[in-house]
XYZ file of C-alpha atoms in Angstrom:
581
model
C 0.000 0.000 0.000
C 2.883 2.367 0.847
C 4.595 1.623 -2.457
C 1.417 2.362 -4.415
C 0.948 5.638 -2.549
C 4.513 6.731 -3.202
C 4.196 5.998 -6.927
C 0.991 8.009 -7.155
C 2.639 10.889 -5.282
C 5.629 10.795 -7.626
C 3.394 10.911 -10.696
C 1.488 13.862 -9.302
C 4.691 15.802 -8.596
C 6.052 15.070 -12.054
C 2.739 16.143 -13.575
C 2.819 19.387 -11.603
C 6.389 20.189 -12.659
C 5.672 19.373 -16.285
C 2.782 21.845 -16.379
C 3.704 24.609 -13.946
C 6.780 26.741 -14.680
C 8.755 28.104 -11.744
C 8.131 31.737 -11.057
C 11.707 32.406 -9.953
C 14.734 32.898 -12.247
C 16.639 29.598 -12.365
C 19.944 31.345 -13.020
C 20.746 29.005 -15.929
C 23.746 30.184 -17.972
C 23.865 28.551 -21.414
C 26.739 28.328 -23.852
C 26.445 30.880 -26.703
C 26.146 27.889 -29.041
C 22.537 27.517 -27.946
C 21.682 31.033 -29.122
C 20.106 30.198 -32.467
C 20.353 33.237 -34.812
C 17.352 31.868 -36.730
C 14.905 30.676 -34.064
C 12.130 28.320 -35.046
C 8.868 30.302 -35.391
C 6.836 27.240 -34.502
C 6.363 26.344 -30.847
C 9.068 23.900 -29.769
C 8.029 20.591 -28.356
C 8.972 19.893 -24.772
C 11.530 17.286 -23.893
C 9.729 14.238 -22.536
C 10.776 12.271 -19.465
C 10.311 8.575 -20.142
C 11.982 6.831 -17.243
C 14.199 7.225 -14.207
C 14.758 5.216 -11.054
C 14.866 8.226 -8.748
C 13.374 11.715 -8.889
C 13.921 14.619 -6.554
C 14.502 18.301 -5.992
C 17.373 19.821 -4.061
C 16.856 23.500 -3.352
C 20.583 24.050 -2.817
C 21.547 22.384 -6.090
C 20.724 23.084 -9.762
C 18.727 26.165 -8.755
C 15.919 24.006 -7.426
C 15.199 22.292 -10.773
C 14.128 18.628 -10.784
C 16.835 15.973 -10.973
C 16.289 12.482 -12.397
C 18.705 9.682 -11.510
C 19.252 6.048 -12.367
C 18.612 4.727 -15.886
C 17.239 8.080 -16.940
C 15.533 8.231 -20.342
C 14.359 11.412 -22.124
C 12.911 11.698 -25.629
C 12.618 14.640 -28.000
C 11.590 14.732 -31.667
C 12.601 11.107 -32.240
C 15.936 11.422 -30.411
C 16.483 9.481 -27.199
C 18.855 10.518 -24.400
C 19.927 8.190 -21.585
C 22.209 9.007 -18.625
C 22.928 8.306 -14.985
C 21.546 11.705 -14.001
C 19.589 14.462 -15.768
C 18.693 17.963 -14.601
C 15.565 19.356 -16.281
C 15.238 23.103 -16.713
C 11.533 23.122 -17.536
C 11.132 26.781 -18.393
C 14.061 26.744 -20.826
C 13.186 23.256 -22.171
C 16.819 22.413 -21.439
C 18.623 19.322 -20.115
C 21.910 18.692 -18.369
C 22.911 15.017 -18.466
C 25.726 13.594 -16.345
C 27.391 10.178 -16.427
C 27.279 7.551 -19.186
C 25.371 9.869 -21.458
C 24.066 8.443 -24.744
C 22.143 10.433 -27.357
C 20.642 8.352 -30.154
C 19.250 10.455 -32.965
C 16.170 9.616 -35.053
C 18.366 8.536 -37.969
C 20.412 6.131 -35.847
C 23.498 8.207 -35.073
C 24.868 7.797 -31.565
C 26.773 10.234 -29.331
C 28.276 9.078 -26.016
C 29.949 11.325 -23.420
C 30.463 11.905 -19.725
C 28.345 15.063 -19.822
C 25.866 16.618 -22.228
C 23.634 19.672 -22.463
C 20.631 19.672 -24.765
C 18.327 22.537 -25.730
C 14.858 21.387 -26.827
C 14.052 24.777 -28.351
C 17.032 24.968 -30.728
C 17.564 21.166 -30.879
C 21.234 21.681 -30.182
C 23.490 19.794 -27.814
C 27.005 19.984 -26.382
C 28.747 16.751 -25.354
C 31.830 16.907 -23.148
C 34.552 14.540 -21.916
C 35.381 11.337 -23.796
C 32.927 12.104 -26.536
C 32.311 9.490 -29.229
C 30.027 9.978 -32.236
C 29.222 6.799 -34.140
C 27.360 6.411 -37.412
C 27.444 3.765 -40.182
C 30.461 5.415 -41.871
C 32.859 6.247 -39.039
C 33.539 6.983 -35.384
C 34.571 10.425 -34.124
C 36.395 10.821 -30.803
C 36.959 14.204 -29.187
C 36.609 16.045 -25.868
C 33.850 18.520 -26.779
C 31.275 18.053 -29.536
C 28.652 20.565 -30.654
C 25.593 18.900 -32.195
C 22.895 20.720 -34.188
C 19.957 18.496 -35.095
C 18.172 20.773 -37.590
C 21.005 20.839 -40.177
C 22.190 17.556 -38.626
C 25.790 18.637 -38.081
C 28.441 17.937 -35.460
C 31.379 20.248 -34.777
C 34.453 20.080 -32.558
C 37.489 22.330 -32.047
C 39.283 20.555 -29.205
C 41.146 18.125 -31.426
C 39.677 14.866 -32.605
C 40.281 11.500 -34.234
C 37.971 10.029 -36.875
C 38.034 6.290 -37.561
C 36.492 5.445 -40.928
C 35.005 2.069 -41.736
C 37.415 1.754 -44.688
C 40.302 1.606 -42.206
C 41.523 5.180 -42.568
C 42.184 7.344 -39.520
C 41.856 11.139 -39.529
C 43.422 13.588 -37.076
C 42.417 17.226 -36.885
C 42.113 20.164 -34.522
C 38.638 21.175 -35.658
C 36.027 19.801 -38.040
C 32.361 19.929 -38.949
C 30.581 16.688 -39.804
C 27.428 16.799 -41.919
C 25.598 13.643 -40.895
C 23.086 13.676 -43.773
C 25.654 13.910 -46.575
C 28.502 12.217 -44.627
C 30.730 15.191 -45.482
C 33.541 16.168 -43.103
C 34.911 19.716 -43.321
C 38.339 19.775 -41.675
C 39.483 23.154 -40.383
C 43.215 23.816 -40.077
C 46.064 21.324 -40.472
C 44.677 17.780 -40.670
C 46.005 14.260 -41.328
C 44.365 11.281 -43.023
C 46.166 7.973 -42.515
C 45.448 4.898 -44.654
C 47.364 1.670 -45.039
C 48.958 2.956 -48.290
C 49.317 6.729 -47.959
C 49.070 9.780 -45.696
C 47.255 13.029 -46.505
C 48.313 16.232 -44.744
C 46.297 19.339 -45.596
C 45.423 22.781 -44.272
C 41.824 22.459 -45.465
C 40.058 19.241 -46.498
C 36.454 18.364 -47.218
C 35.875 14.607 -47.327
C 32.722 12.760 -48.378
C 32.648 9.439 -46.554
C 30.060 7.999 -48.940
C 31.824 8.772 -52.221
C 35.366 8.617 -50.802
C 36.163 11.946 -52.477
C 38.269 14.564 -50.670
C 38.513 18.187 -51.829
C 41.569 20.265 -50.911
C 41.493 24.049 -50.519
C 44.993 24.684 -49.185
C 48.511 23.225 -49.171
C 48.082 19.440 -49.292
C 50.464 16.476 -49.498
C 49.519 12.869 -50.303
C 52.542 10.702 -49.456
C 53.001 6.994 -50.195
C 53.913 4.901 -47.147
C 55.818 2.282 -49.149
C 58.131 4.972 -50.522
C 57.750 8.312 -48.663
C 59.785 10.093 -51.363
C 56.855 9.514 -53.735
C 54.087 12.034 -53.080
C 51.815 14.599 -54.693
C 51.392 18.209 -53.610
C 48.648 20.674 -54.480
C 46.923 23.768 -53.163
C 43.601 23.024 -54.868
C 42.507 19.560 -55.882
C 40.475 16.389 -55.412
C 41.356 12.851 -54.325
C 39.194 9.740 -54.712
C 40.164 7.154 -52.105
C 38.171 4.420 -53.868
C 39.840 4.749 -57.269
C 43.161 6.203 -56.059
C 42.816 9.143 -58.472
C 43.968 12.689 -57.702
C 43.082 15.807 -59.719
C 45.471 18.653 -58.882
C 44.687 22.170 -60.062
C 46.962 24.753 -58.392
C 50.721 24.895 -57.732
C 50.769 21.109 -58.026
C 53.616 18.590 -58.163
C 53.939 14.831 -58.518
C 57.118 13.464 -56.930
C 57.996 9.969 -58.140
C 61.246 7.990 -58.182
C 63.264 11.156 -57.382
C 61.671 13.041 -60.284
C 59.085 15.842 -60.268
C 56.206 16.548 -62.663
C 54.557 19.977 -62.461
C 51.885 21.645 -64.577
C 48.810 23.854 -64.562
C 46.593 20.772 -64.115
C 47.816 17.355 -63.020
C 46.251 13.916 -62.712
C 47.692 10.950 -60.812
C 46.430 7.444 -60.090
C 48.294 5.988 -57.134
C 47.020 2.458 -57.912
C 48.390 2.323 -61.465
C 51.224 4.837 -61.034
C 50.046 6.754 -64.102
C 50.086 10.554 -64.084
C 49.693 13.331 -66.620
C 49.916 17.101 -66.805
C 48.477 19.813 -69.018
C 49.739 23.361 -69.494
C 53.253 24.562 -68.630
C 54.417 21.039 -67.859
C 57.889 20.519 -66.404
C 59.484 17.117 -65.834
C 62.462 17.647 -63.530
C 65.145 15.035 -62.850
C 67.512 16.554 -60.243
C 69.781 13.504 -60.184
C 70.463 13.844 -63.912
C 70.531 17.661 -63.678
C 68.012 17.744 -66.501
C 64.470 19.009 -66.968
C 61.974 18.884 -69.840
C 59.306 21.503 -70.503
C 56.254 21.191 -72.739
C 52.498 21.566 -72.987
C 51.618 17.962 -72.091
C 53.325 15.176 -70.169
C 52.758 11.649 -68.883
C 54.565 9.605 -66.224
C 54.557 5.877 -65.500
C 55.805 5.461 -61.943
C 55.943 1.652 -61.960
C 57.902 1.592 -65.249
C 59.985 4.604 -64.199
C 59.358 6.308 -67.521
C 57.798 9.531 -68.815
C 56.789 11.310 -72.002
C 56.548 15.041 -72.827
C 55.021 16.546 -75.984
C 53.434 19.779 -77.267
C 56.448 21.933 -78.211
C 58.769 20.320 -75.668
C 62.419 21.031 -74.999
C 64.993 19.590 -72.604
C 67.793 21.328 -70.716
C 70.819 19.440 -69.399
C 72.425 21.672 -66.770
C 76.230 21.620 -66.616
C 78.495 23.523 -64.247
C 79.842 25.878 -66.925
C 77.280 25.487 -69.688
C 73.942 23.857 -70.531
C 72.699 21.688 -73.380
C 69.344 22.663 -74.957
C 67.447 20.067 -76.990
C 64.112 20.362 -78.789
C 61.988 17.752 -80.590
C 58.360 16.882 -81.167
C 58.364 14.274 -78.382
C 60.640 13.221 -75.499
C 60.752 9.898 -73.672
C 62.735 9.277 -70.487
C 63.196 5.996 -68.681
C 65.517 4.144 -66.326
C 66.757 0.573 -66.610
C 68.892 -1.606 -64.287
C 72.603 -1.641 -65.022
C 73.578 -4.878 -66.785
C 76.638 -5.165 -64.536
C 75.280 -3.896 -61.218
C 71.566 -4.648 -60.846
C 71.343 -2.343 -57.816
C 72.142 0.658 -60.007
C 70.005 2.221 -62.702
C 70.894 3.959 -65.916
C 68.948 6.945 -67.177
C 67.979 7.323 -70.835
C 66.512 10.192 -72.850
C 65.032 9.784 -76.317
C 63.784 12.494 -78.680
C 61.741 12.026 -81.818
C 61.411 14.120 -84.967
C 63.129 17.415 -85.730
C 65.793 17.178 -83.039
C 67.702 20.430 -82.514
C 70.667 20.808 -80.130
C 72.411 23.899 -78.848
C 75.467 24.109 -76.636
C 77.967 26.956 -76.651
C 80.704 24.833 -78.257
C 78.505 22.307 -80.090
C 75.281 22.439 -82.096
C 73.413 19.709 -83.925
C 70.379 18.538 -85.889
C 68.906 15.133 -86.642
C 65.607 13.331 -87.054
C 65.859 11.565 -83.680
C 68.133 11.211 -80.679
C 69.006 8.529 -78.126
C 70.944 9.622 -75.039
C 72.380 7.400 -72.314
C 72.762 10.111 -69.666
C 74.459 7.844 -67.149
C 77.294 6.856 -69.497
C 77.288 10.088 -71.521
C 76.585 8.434 -74.901
C 74.381 10.346 -77.369
C 73.240 9.015 -80.751
C 72.009 11.371 -83.490
C 70.011 9.280 -85.944
C 68.918 9.959 -89.552
C 70.417 12.874 -91.439
C 72.475 14.118 -88.491
C 74.712 17.152 -88.655
C 77.047 18.380 -85.932
C 78.925 21.668 -85.694
C 81.908 22.378 -83.441
C 83.512 25.774 -83.901
C 84.539 25.993 -87.570
C 84.067 22.261 -88.091
C 81.062 20.340 -89.425
C 80.403 16.589 -89.324
C 77.670 14.648 -91.171
C 76.854 10.983 -91.731
C 74.116 8.351 -91.464
C 74.490 8.297 -87.658
C 76.621 10.331 -85.265
C 77.500 9.124 -81.763
C 78.867 11.565 -79.217
C 80.737 10.174 -76.170
C 81.160 12.381 -73.094
C 82.437 12.080 -69.555
C 79.434 12.976 -67.317
C 81.594 13.655 -64.268
C 84.121 15.888 -66.027
C 81.427 17.302 -68.342
C 83.649 17.068 -71.423
C 83.188 15.391 -74.806
C 85.746 12.654 -75.403
C 85.043 11.497 -78.933
C 82.597 11.403 -81.828
C 81.890 8.399 -84.046
C 80.284 8.734 -87.467
C 78.729 5.607 -88.937
C 78.046 5.525 -92.666
C 78.840 8.232 -95.253
C 81.045 10.124 -92.812
C 81.985 13.597 -93.988
C 83.997 16.081 -91.918
C 84.567 19.667 -93.043
C 86.844 22.186 -91.345
C 87.488 25.812 -92.275
C 91.161 26.229 -93.100
C 91.365 29.589 -91.375
C 88.452 30.926 -89.392
C 89.967 34.434 -89.482
C 89.385 34.927 -93.179
C 86.450 34.639 -95.557
C 88.144 32.489 -98.190
C 86.340 29.394 -99.465
C 89.073 27.082 -98.221
C 87.985 23.923 -96.378
C 89.710 20.770 -95.222
C 87.516 17.777 -96.104
C 87.628 14.124 -95.101
C 85.235 11.448 -96.344
C 85.001 7.756 -95.492
C 82.625 4.953 -94.650
C 83.123 5.473 -90.895
C 84.994 8.024 -88.818
C 86.078 8.592 -85.247
C 86.951 12.050 -83.959
C 88.913 12.475 -80.720
C 88.558 15.697 -78.769
C 90.818 17.488 -76.354
C 89.503 20.293 -74.164
C 86.192 20.062 -76.075
C 87.967 20.779 -79.393
C 88.765 18.326 -82.206
C 92.262 16.917 -81.835
C 92.509 13.901 -84.143
C 90.134 12.516 -86.774
C 90.445 8.979 -88.138
C 88.587 8.015 -91.310
C 88.243 4.292 -92.049
C 87.003 2.646 -95.233
C 87.335 4.240 -98.681
C 88.868 7.288 -97.053
C 89.382 10.429 -99.101
C 90.771 13.787 -98.076
C 91.183 17.244 -99.486
C 93.454 19.347 -97.340
C 95.417 22.539 -97.794
C 99.158 22.148 -97.269
C 101.038 25.069 -95.727
C 104.590 25.652 -94.632
C 105.574 27.797 -91.658
C 108.862 29.734 -91.568
C 110.529 28.801 -88.313
C 112.059 32.262 -87.906
C 109.298 34.585 -89.077
C 106.408 32.164 -88.464
C 104.936 33.269 -91.741
C 102.631 30.763 -93.430
C 103.254 29.938 -97.071
C 100.690 28.025 -99.066
C 102.214 24.966 -100.717
C 99.077 23.716 -102.370
C 96.200 21.254 -101.966
C 96.690 17.554 -101.235
C 94.228 14.977 -102.583
C 94.433 11.677 -100.741
C 92.764 8.318 -101.263
C 93.497 5.376 -98.980
C 92.021 2.779 -96.651
C 92.535 4.876 -93.521
C 93.289 8.547 -92.927
C 94.443 10.095 -89.658
C 94.253 13.880 -89.437
C 95.676 15.853 -86.525
C 94.494 19.363 -85.713
C 96.718 21.879 -83.932
C 94.895 24.971 -82.723
C 92.788 26.060 -85.723
C 94.861 24.347 -88.425
C 94.973 20.859 -89.836
C 98.658 20.095 -89.430
C 99.237 16.409 -90.165
C 97.451 14.006 -92.494
C 98.601 10.393 -92.543
C 97.293 8.229 -95.334
C 97.601 4.491 -94.625
C 96.626 1.240 -96.359
C 96.878 1.637 -100.076
C 97.958 5.255 -99.793
C 97.707 7.545 -102.758
C 98.406 11.203 -102.100
C 99.082 13.945 -104.620
C 99.801 17.541 -103.723
C 98.989 20.175 -106.301
C 100.159 23.768 -106.229
C 97.371 26.306 -106.416
C 98.196 26.932 -110.062
C 97.473 23.308 -110.958
C 94.201 22.658 -109.100
C 90.899 24.228 -110.027
C 88.204 25.423 -107.678
C 85.985 22.450 -108.597
C 88.762 20.009 -107.694
C 89.081 21.551 -104.216
C 85.591 20.372 -103.214
C 83.958 16.979 -103.059
C 80.808 16.806 -105.145
C 78.515 16.459 -102.085
C 80.229 19.296 -100.189
C 77.659 21.268 -98.156
C 78.926 23.804 -95.637
C 75.581 24.482 -93.903
C 75.292 27.850 -92.158
C 71.585 28.605 -92.574
C 70.449 25.637 -90.410
C 73.038 26.019 -87.642
C 71.594 27.307 -84.314
C 73.431 30.429 -83.176
C 71.494 30.930 -79.936
C 69.570 28.517 -77.758
C 66.130 29.738 -78.819
C 66.932 28.686 -82.397
C 66.115 25.115 -81.317
C 62.409 25.967 -81.546
C 62.657 26.650 -85.284
C 62.554 24.067 -88.022
C 65.506 26.046 -89.348
C 66.841 29.447 -88.256
C 67.292 30.066 -92.000
C 70.239 32.345 -91.457
C 71.706 33.890 -94.624
C 74.239 31.637 -96.233
C 77.763 32.821 -95.529
C 79.332 34.074 -98.725
C 83.018 33.225 -98.994
C 85.560 34.743 -101.326
C 86.676 32.443 -104.061
C 90.216 32.933 -105.371
C 90.959 30.884 -108.468
C 93.244 33.472 -110.058
C 96.485 31.430 -109.914
C 94.882 28.468 -111.595
C 93.103 30.621 -114.179
C 96.285 32.480 -115.139
C 98.276 29.268 -115.254
C 95.532 27.547 -117.199
C 95.473 30.415 -119.693
C 99.220 30.081 -120.110
C 98.853 26.345 -120.553
C 96.254 26.814 -123.216
C 98.436 29.345 -125.014
C 101.348 26.941 -124.853
C 99.207 24.105 -126.100
C 97.991 26.274 -128.926
C 101.525 27.314 -129.728
C 102.799 23.751 -129.726
C 100.043 22.412 -131.897
C 101.445 21.067 -135.205
C 100.643 23.291 -138.130
C 98.376 21.773 -140.767
C 99.757 22.280 -144.356
C 97.677 24.536 -146.483
C 96.765 22.993 -149.796
C 96.858 25.271 -152.819
C 94.602 24.664 -155.720
C 96.309 24.404 -159.071
């Protein structure tokens, strides 16, 4: 009977408190978060008490508002709150929950905390101490969480960790979570950790449903398997499901110690394929070489790349640089055949290759360059200029010492033809010429020292004599040589020694006995209009410079030839004149 009476009394008291508002000011001080700038014009529903083990009022505590303890349950607009203890501020339609607090929203989201405040008028809540928000996509842990039911958002600024169901873990100082769209807006420097990569960004928005993250500040996505491989952007998008990144501002792709930049970049971390559009630069710091163009592609797993759309490459040397243009460049690395732990770097260029270096210029249809060993092949209609010397052939191979940055030798394979100006200080049409099947040119201090022509070798060279006392140069004549092998040695600007070996046949003619036509091979072509004179000439199909006009002096031969003709005429036998009878 006593128990029944007490229950009836409790119900009456609860009924009274639920209908009659206190006349005195409760002194409740609410967080500014509960001040809704756009209050609901409709009358707010009251929070409903559903269950508690104990109910009471302590005038000296909680400003005399009712306190519910033990398995407390309150309900509001489909959301259910449970706690060890709840203080109800009836006039304000406001709750304070303490101990093992759980708020389950109408859509199934769950917030647990040690303490929570909930405003029934604004439908906002603040959870404090060991806060955990759980929904089907992830779990958020923080110390203070601000929950707003109407837009269905949760916000924290006390630092938090987000555990996604896909295994990724996110760390951030502050973030807003939109529970309807599953969008997380990270504020300030944040980290996303997955099993394959780490994202660090100053501003990320991530959609947990689509797996797409948008970046609005400096952002790095770094591979865990190889931390040197990463992408950087200040505006972009990453899809965690497909592994694709779209990078749109100040972006870079770092892969295998190389860097691809461009106005817009794309990279797929699963396939290792990337591409760039607009102002593309492929930088290889280890090779001290970069390639610029309008479009580029990289293949991380194959360690190769391609650049097109008016591309050009620059090989940076300590005292000079090599500039190369073509319609397309390919770069790749391959294991060393001797030491598998080392890699060799290769550069290939296709169509309309143009080369400029201060002491060497060249043209060809294509190019193959072993950068590690310093071996460059100019293929199909190659032509190479060095000072006042020109070399052509079916293929030209240039051998350099990468460490010393000097050219050691040049090999010409097929139809080798070397031309050298006799004296660069004058404008006479006098040229040393050597032709053969193949040729090797040795250099000293980046200047031609010795040239060896092998196979059907022919030479036209001017022979001079120097007075040992006055050092005056006297022209002896022109030597025509035909032999199996020719070795020509250059001293300073002059061709000093020509050795003709294997079936040697050399004839030297004074200037009075050799005509201008005999002083040139039939296919002689001293090309000045196509030779680059400055590095920007590599962008032209041909600079089309005016052909250099040289002075031709054939006077000695012409005078001597005239005398020879007179002598021949004079020595002709006279034909008897027949007289008619």
